[in-house]
PDB file of C-alpha atoms in Angstrom:
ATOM      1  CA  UNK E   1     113.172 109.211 120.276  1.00 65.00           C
ATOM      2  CA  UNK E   2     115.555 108.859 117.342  1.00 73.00           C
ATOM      3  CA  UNK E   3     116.847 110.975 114.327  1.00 83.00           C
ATOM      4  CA  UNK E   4     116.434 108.620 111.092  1.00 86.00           C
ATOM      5  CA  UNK E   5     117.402 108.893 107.534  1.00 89.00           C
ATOM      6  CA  UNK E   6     115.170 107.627 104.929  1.00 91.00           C
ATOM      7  CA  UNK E   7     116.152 107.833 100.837  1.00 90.00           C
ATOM      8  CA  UNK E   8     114.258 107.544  98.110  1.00 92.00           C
ATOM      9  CA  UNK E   9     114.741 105.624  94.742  1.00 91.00           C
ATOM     10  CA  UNK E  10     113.179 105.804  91.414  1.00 92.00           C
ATOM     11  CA  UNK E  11     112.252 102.205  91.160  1.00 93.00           C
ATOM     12  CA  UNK E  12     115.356 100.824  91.975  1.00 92.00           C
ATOM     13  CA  UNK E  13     114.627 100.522  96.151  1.00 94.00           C
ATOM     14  CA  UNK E  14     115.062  97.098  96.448  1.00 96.00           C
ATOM     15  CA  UNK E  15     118.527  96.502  94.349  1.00 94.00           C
ATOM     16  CA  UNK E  16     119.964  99.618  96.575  1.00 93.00           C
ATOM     17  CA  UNK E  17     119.101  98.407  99.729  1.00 93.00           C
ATOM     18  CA  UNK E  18     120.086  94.592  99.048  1.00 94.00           C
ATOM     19  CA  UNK E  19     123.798  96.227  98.253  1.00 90.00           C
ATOM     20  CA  UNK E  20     123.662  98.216 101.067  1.00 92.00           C
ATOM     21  CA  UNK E  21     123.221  95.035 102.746  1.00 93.00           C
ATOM     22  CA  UNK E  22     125.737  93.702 101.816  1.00 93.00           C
ATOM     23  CA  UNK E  23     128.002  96.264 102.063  1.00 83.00           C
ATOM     24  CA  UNK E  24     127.716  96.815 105.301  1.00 83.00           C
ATOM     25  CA  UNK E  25     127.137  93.077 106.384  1.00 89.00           C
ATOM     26  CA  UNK E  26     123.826  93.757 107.803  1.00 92.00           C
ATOM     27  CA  UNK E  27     120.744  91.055 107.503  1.00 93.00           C
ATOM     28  CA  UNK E  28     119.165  90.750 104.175  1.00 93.00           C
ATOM     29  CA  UNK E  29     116.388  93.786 103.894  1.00 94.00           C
ATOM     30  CA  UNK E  30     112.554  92.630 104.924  1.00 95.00           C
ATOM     31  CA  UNK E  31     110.965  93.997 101.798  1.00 97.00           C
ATOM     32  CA  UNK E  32     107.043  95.987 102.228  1.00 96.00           C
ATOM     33  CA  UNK E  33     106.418  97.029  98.510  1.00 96.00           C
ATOM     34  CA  UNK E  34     103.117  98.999  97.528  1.00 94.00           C
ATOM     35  CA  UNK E  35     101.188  95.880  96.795  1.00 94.00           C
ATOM     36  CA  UNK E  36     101.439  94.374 100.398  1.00 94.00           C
ATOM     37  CA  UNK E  37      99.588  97.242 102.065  1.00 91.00           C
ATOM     38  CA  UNK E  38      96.084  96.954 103.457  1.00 89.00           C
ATOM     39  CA  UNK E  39      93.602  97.272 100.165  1.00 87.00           C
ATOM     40  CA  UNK E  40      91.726 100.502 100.477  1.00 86.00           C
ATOM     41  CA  UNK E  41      88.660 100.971  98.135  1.00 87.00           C
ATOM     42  CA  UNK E  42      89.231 104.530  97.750  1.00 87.00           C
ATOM     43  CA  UNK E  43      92.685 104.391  96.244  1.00 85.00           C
ATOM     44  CA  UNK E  44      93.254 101.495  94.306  1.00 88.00           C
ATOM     45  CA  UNK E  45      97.557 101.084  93.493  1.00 90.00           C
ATOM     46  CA  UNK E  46      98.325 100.455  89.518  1.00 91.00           C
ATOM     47  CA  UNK E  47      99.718  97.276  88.998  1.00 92.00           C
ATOM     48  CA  UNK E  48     103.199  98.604  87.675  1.00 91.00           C
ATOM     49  CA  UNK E  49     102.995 100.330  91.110  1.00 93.00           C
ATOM     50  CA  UNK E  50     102.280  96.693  93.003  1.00 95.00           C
ATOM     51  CA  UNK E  51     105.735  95.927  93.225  1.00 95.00           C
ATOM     52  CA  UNK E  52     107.603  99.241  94.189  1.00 97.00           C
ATOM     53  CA  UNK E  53     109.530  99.322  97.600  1.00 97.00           C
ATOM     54  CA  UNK E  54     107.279 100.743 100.342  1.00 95.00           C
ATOM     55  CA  UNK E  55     109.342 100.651 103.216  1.00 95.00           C
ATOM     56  CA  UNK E  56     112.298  98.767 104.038  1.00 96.00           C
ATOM     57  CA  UNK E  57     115.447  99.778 106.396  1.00 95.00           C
ATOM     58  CA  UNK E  58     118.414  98.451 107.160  1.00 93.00           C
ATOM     59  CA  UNK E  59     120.387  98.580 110.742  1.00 90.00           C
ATOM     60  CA  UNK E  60     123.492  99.925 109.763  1.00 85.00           C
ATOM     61  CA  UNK E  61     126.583 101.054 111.978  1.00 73.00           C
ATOM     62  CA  UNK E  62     123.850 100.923 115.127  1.00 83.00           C
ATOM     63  CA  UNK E  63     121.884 103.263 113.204  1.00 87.00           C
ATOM     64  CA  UNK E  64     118.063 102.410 111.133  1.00 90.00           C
ATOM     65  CA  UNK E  65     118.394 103.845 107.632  1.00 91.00           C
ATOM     66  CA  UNK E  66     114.931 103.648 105.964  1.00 92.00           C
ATOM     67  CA  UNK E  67     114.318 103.622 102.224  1.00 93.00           C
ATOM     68  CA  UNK E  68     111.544 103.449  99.923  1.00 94.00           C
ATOM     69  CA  UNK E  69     110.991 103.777  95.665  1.00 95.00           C
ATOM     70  CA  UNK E  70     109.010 106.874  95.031  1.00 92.00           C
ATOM     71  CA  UNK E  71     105.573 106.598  94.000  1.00 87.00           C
ATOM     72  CA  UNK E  72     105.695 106.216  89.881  1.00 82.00           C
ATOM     73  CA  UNK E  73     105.340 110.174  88.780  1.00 83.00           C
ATOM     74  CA  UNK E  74     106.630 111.818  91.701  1.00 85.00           C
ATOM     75  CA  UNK E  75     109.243 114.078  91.293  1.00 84.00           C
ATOM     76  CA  UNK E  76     112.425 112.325  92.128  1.00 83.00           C
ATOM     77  CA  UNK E  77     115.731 114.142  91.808  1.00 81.00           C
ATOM     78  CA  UNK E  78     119.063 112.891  92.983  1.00 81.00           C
ATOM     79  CA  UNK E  79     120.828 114.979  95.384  1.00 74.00           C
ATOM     80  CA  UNK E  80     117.617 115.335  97.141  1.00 75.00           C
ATOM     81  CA  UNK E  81     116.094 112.374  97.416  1.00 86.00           C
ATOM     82  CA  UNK E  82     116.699 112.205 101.539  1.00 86.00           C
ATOM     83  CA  UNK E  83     114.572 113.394 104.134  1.00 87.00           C
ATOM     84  CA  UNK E  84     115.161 113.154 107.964  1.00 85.00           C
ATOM     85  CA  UNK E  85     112.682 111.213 110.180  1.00 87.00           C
ATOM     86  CA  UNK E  86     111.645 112.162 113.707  1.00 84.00           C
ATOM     87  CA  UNK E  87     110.440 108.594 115.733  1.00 86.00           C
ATOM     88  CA  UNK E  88     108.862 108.799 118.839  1.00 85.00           C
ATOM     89  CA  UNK E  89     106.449 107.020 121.337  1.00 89.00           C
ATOM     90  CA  UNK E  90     105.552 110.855 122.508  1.00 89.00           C
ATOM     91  CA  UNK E  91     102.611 111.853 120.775  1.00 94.00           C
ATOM     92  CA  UNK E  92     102.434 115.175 121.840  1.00 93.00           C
ATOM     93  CA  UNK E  93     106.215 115.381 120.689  1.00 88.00           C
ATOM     94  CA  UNK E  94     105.684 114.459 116.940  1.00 90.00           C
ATOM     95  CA  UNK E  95     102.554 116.810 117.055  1.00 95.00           C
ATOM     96  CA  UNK E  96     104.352 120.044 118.333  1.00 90.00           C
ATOM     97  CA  UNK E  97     107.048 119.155 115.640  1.00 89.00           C
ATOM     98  CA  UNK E  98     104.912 119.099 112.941  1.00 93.00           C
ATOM     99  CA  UNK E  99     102.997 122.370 113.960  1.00 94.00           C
ATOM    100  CA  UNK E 100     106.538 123.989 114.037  1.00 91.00           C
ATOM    101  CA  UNK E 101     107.897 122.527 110.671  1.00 90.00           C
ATOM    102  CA  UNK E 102     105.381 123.296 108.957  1.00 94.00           C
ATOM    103  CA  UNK E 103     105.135 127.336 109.567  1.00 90.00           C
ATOM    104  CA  UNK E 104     106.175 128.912 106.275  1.00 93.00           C
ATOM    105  CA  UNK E 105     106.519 125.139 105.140  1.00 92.00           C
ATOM    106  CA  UNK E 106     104.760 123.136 102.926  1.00 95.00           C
ATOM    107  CA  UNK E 107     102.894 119.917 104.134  1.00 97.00           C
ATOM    108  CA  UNK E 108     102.910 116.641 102.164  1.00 94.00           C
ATOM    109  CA  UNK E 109     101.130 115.052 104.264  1.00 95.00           C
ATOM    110  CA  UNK E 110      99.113 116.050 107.177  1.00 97.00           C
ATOM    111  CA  UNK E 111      99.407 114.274 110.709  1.00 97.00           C
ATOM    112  CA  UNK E 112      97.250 110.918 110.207  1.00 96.00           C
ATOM    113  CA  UNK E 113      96.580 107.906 111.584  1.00 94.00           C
ATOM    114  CA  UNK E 114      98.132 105.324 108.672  1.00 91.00           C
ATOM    115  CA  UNK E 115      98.505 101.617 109.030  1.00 87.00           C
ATOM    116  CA  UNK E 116     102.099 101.875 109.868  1.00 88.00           C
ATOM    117  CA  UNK E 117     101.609 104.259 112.773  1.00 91.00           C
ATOM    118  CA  UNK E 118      98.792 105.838 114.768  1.00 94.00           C
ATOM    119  CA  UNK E 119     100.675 109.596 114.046  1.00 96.00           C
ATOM    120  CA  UNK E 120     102.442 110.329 110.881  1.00 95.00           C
ATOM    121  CA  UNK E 121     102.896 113.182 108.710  1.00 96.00           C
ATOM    122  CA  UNK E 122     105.211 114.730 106.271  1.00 95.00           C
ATOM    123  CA  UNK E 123     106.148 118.223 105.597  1.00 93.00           C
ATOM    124  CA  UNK E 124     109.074 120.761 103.822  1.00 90.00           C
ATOM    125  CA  UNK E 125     110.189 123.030 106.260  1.00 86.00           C
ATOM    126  CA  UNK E 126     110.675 126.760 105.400  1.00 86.00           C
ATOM    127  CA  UNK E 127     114.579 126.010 104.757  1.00 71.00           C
ATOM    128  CA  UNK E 128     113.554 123.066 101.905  1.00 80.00           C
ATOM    129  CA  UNK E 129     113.939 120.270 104.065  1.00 79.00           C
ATOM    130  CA  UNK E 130     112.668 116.808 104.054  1.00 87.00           C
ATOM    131  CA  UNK E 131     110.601 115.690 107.442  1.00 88.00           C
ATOM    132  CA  UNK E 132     108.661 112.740 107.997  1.00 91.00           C
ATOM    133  CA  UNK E 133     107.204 112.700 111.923  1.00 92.00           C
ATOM    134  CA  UNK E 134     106.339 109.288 113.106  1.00 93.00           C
ATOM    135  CA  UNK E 135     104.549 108.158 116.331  1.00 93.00           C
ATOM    136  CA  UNK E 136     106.926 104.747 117.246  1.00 87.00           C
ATOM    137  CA  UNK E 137     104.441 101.471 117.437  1.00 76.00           C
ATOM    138  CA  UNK E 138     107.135  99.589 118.529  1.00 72.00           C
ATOM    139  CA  UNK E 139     106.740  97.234 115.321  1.00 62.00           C
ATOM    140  CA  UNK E 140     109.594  96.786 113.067  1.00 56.00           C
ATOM    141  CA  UNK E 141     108.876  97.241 109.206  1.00 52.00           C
TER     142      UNK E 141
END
């Protein structure tokens, strides 16, 4: 299991996490934007959407720091564009978490399979903060 963090940009993903590459001398970021993932026909992505930042992350210091853009007309507010990100390969784990963060929370997302991971969801705890629960494929994005 690991404790991740994972920030959020307004469209400017990709030039933040190739300086954070650099800075830290880490290997150039292996981009996902919006417009790589699987088509579905029930949510089609705008093309000004197409090439956002998905996911990306960066191993820096030892640690995975994950980033993404924000999807165009989300709120985005800086200061509080972070949220912390449980990984597991215990199922039952991420599950139990998300029951627990999410009483007197507020859930973004509710535990799903997604084409990233076989568990995931996303929630605001009672205390206003950020949580992303992840069941760990063992694929690197």
């Amino acid at each position: 299991m690991a404790i991740e963090v994972y920030l959020n940009f307004d469209g400017n993903c990709r030039e933040a996490a190739e300086f954070y590459a650099k800075v830290f001398q880490t290997e150039a970021p292996k981009i996902m934007t919006f417009g790589d993932a699987p088509p579905d026909p029930n949510f089609q992505i705008p093309e000004d959407a197409k090439h956002l930042v998905m996911h990306t992350n960066l191993n820096i210091a030892g640690s995975r720091v994950m980033f993404s853009d924000t999807w165009p007309g989300s709120p985005f507010v800086v200061g509080n564009n972070i949220s912390v990100t449980v990984v597991s390969k215990d199922e039952q784990l991420i599950r139990s978490a998300f029951e627990g963060l999410k009483e007197g929370g507020t859930v973004a997302m509710e535990l799903q399979e997604t084409f990233w991971s076989k568990c995931y969801g996303a929630v605001k705890d009672k205390f206003g903060v950020e949580w992303q629960v992840s069941l760990d494929s063992g694929e690197q994005f």
